[in-house]
PDB file of C-alpha atoms in Angstrom:
ATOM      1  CA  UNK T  16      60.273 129.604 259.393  1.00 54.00           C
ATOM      2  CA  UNK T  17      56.817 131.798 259.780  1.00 71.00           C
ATOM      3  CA  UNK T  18      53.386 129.519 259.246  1.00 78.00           C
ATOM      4  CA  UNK T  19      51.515 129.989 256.285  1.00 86.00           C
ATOM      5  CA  UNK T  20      47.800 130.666 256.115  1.00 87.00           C
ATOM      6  CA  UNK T  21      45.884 129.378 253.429  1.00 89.00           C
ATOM      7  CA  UNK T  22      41.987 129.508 252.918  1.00 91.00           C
ATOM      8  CA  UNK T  23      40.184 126.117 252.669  1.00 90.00           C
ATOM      9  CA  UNK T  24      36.893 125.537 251.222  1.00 93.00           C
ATOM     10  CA  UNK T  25      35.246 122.273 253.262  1.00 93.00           C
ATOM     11  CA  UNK T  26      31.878 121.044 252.677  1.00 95.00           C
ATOM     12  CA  UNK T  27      29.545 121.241 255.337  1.00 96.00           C
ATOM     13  CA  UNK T  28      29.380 117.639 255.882  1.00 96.00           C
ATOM     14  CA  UNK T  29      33.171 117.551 256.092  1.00 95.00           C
ATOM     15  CA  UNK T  30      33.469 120.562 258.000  1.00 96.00           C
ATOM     16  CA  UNK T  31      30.842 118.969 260.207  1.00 96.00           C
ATOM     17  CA  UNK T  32      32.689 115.673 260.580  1.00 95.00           C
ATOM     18  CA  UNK T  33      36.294 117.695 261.411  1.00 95.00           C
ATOM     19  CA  UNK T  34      34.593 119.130 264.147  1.00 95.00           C
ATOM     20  CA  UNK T  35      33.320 116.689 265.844  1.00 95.00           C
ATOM     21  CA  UNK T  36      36.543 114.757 266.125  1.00 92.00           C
ATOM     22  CA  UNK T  37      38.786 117.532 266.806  1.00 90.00           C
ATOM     23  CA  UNK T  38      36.272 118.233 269.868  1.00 92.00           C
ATOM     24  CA  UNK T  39      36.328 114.549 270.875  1.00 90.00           C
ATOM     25  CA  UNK T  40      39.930 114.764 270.808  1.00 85.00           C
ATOM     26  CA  UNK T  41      40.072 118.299 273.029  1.00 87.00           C
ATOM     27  CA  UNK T  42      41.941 119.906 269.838  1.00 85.00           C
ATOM     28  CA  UNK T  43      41.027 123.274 267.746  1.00 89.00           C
ATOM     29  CA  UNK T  44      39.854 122.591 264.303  1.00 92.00           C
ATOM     30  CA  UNK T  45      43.222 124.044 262.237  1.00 90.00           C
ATOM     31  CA  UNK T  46      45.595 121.579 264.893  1.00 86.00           C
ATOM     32  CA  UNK T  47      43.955 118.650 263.849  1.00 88.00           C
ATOM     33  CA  UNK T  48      44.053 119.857 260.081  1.00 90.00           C
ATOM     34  CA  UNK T  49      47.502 120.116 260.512  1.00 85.00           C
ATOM     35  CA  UNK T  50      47.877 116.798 262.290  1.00 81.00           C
ATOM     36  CA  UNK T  51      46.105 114.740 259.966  1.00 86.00           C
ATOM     37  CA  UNK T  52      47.738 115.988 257.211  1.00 86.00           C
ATOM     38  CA  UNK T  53      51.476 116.387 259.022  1.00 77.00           C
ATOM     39  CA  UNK T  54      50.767 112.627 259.494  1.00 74.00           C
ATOM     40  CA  UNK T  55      49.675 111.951 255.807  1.00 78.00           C
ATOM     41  CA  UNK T  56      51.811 113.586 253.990  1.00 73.00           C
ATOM     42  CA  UNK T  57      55.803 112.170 254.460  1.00 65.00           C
ATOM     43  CA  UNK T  58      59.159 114.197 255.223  1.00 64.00           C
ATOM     44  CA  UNK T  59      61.712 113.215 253.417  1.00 68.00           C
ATOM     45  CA  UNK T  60      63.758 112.554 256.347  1.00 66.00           C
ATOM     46  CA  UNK T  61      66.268 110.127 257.524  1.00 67.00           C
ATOM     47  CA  UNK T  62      63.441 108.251 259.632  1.00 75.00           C
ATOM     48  CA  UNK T  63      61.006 107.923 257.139  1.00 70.00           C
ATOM     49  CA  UNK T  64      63.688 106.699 254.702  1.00 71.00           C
ATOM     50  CA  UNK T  65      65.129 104.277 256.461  1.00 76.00           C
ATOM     51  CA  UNK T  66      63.794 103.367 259.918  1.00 85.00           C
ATOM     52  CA  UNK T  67      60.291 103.601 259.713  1.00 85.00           C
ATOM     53  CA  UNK T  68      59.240  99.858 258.998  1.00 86.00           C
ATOM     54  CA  UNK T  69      62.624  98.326 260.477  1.00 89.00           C
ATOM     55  CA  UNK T  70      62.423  95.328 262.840  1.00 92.00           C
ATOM     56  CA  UNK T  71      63.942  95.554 267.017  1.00 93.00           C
ATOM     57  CA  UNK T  72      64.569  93.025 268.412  1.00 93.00           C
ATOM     58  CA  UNK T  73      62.818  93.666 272.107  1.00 93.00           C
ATOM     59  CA  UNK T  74      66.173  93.314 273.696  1.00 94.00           C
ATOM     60  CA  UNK T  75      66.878  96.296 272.156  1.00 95.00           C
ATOM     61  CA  UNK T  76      64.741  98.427 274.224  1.00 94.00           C
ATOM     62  CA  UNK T  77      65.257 100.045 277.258  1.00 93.00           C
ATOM     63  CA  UNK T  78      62.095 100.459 279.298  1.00 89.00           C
ATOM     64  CA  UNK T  79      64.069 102.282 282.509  1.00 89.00           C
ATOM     65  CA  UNK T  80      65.650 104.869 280.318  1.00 91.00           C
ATOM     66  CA  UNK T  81      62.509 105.228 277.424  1.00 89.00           C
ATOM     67  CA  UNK T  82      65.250 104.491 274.161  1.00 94.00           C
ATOM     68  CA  UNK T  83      65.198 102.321 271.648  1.00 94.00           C
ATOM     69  CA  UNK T  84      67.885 101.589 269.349  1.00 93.00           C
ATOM     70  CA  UNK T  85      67.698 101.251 265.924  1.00 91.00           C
ATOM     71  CA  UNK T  86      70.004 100.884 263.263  1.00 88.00           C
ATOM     72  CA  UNK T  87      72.797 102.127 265.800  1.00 89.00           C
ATOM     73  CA  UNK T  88      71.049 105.557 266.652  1.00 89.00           C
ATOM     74  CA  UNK T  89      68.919 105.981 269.891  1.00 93.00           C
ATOM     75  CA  UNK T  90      65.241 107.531 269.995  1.00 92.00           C
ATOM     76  CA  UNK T  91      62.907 107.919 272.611  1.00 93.00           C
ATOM     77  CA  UNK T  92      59.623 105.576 272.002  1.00 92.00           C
ATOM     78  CA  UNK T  93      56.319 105.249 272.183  1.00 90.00           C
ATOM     79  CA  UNK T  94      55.218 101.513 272.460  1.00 88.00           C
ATOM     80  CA  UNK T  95      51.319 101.836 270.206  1.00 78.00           C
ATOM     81  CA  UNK T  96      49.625  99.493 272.645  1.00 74.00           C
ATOM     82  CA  UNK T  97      51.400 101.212 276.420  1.00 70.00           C
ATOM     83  CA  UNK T  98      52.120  97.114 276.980  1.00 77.00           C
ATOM     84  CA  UNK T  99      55.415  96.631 278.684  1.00 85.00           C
ATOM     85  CA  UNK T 100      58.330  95.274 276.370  1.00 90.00           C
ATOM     86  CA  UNK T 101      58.930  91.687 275.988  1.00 90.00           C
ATOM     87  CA  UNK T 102      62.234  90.902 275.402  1.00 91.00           C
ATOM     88  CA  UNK T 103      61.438  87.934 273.323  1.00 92.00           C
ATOM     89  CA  UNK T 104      59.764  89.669 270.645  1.00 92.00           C
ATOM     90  CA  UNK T 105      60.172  91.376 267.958  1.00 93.00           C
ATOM     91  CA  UNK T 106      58.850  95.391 267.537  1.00 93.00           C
ATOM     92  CA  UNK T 107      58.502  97.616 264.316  1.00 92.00           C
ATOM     93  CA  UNK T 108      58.574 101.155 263.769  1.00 90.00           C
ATOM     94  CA  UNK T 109      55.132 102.316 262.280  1.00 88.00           C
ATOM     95  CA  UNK T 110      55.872 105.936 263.094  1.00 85.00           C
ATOM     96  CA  UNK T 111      58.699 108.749 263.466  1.00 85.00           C
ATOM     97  CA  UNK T 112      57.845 112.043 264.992  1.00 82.00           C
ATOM     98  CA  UNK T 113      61.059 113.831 264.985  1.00 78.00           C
ATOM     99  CA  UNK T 114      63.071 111.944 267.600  1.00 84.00           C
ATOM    100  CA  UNK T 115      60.552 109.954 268.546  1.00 88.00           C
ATOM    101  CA  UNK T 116      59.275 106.517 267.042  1.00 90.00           C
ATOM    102  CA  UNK T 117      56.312 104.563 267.564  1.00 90.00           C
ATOM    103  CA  UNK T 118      56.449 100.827 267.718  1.00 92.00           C
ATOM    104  CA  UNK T 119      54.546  98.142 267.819  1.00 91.00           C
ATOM    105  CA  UNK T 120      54.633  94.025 268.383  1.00 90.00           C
ATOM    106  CA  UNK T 121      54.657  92.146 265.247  1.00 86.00           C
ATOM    107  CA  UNK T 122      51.332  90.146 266.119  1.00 78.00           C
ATOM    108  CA  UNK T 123      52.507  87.189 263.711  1.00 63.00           C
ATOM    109  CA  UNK T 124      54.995  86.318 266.109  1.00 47.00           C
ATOM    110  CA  UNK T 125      52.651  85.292 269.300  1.00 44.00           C
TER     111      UNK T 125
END
């Protein structure tokens, strides 16, 4: 599928604001448009139906291999705090990026 261009009328301020974060991040303006709003707006996929916001269990992870499973399917991971896995806890997803999902520890737990 080709991209689509559209025209979009910012505010200086805005515009202004856009910049400076896409430069602190070492990203052009339009990819961090895109990002921001690719991570805003939801797919209607089978992730963000029904695995983003389920629980693992931390023996459910496999740190040597980089998979998690979840709900019987396998997915590569990102762990939000780069903290190695304990096995005692308990993870959620917070994120799904294709085949890739980003956990983190429940905190209520500790």
């Amino acid at each position: 599928m080709a991209d689509k261009m559209i025209a979009l009328r910012l505010d200086k301020s805005l515009y202004d604001r856009i910049s400076e974060d896409a430069a602190k991040e070492n990203r052009s303006i339009n990819n961090y448009i895109v990002t921001k709003l690719s991570d805003t707006v939801p797919t209607n996929n089978l992730e963000q139906r029904q695995i983003v916001g389920s629980v693992v269990r931390g023996d459910k992870i496999n740190m040597a291999n980089d998979l998690v499973e979840v709900k019987g399917i396998y997915y590569r991971y990102d762990l939000l705090a780069n903290d190695l896995v304990d096995k005692t806890r308990n993870y959620q997803v917070i994120k799904a990026n294709g085949n890739i999902l980003t956990i983190q520890e429940l905190k209520s737990e500790k």
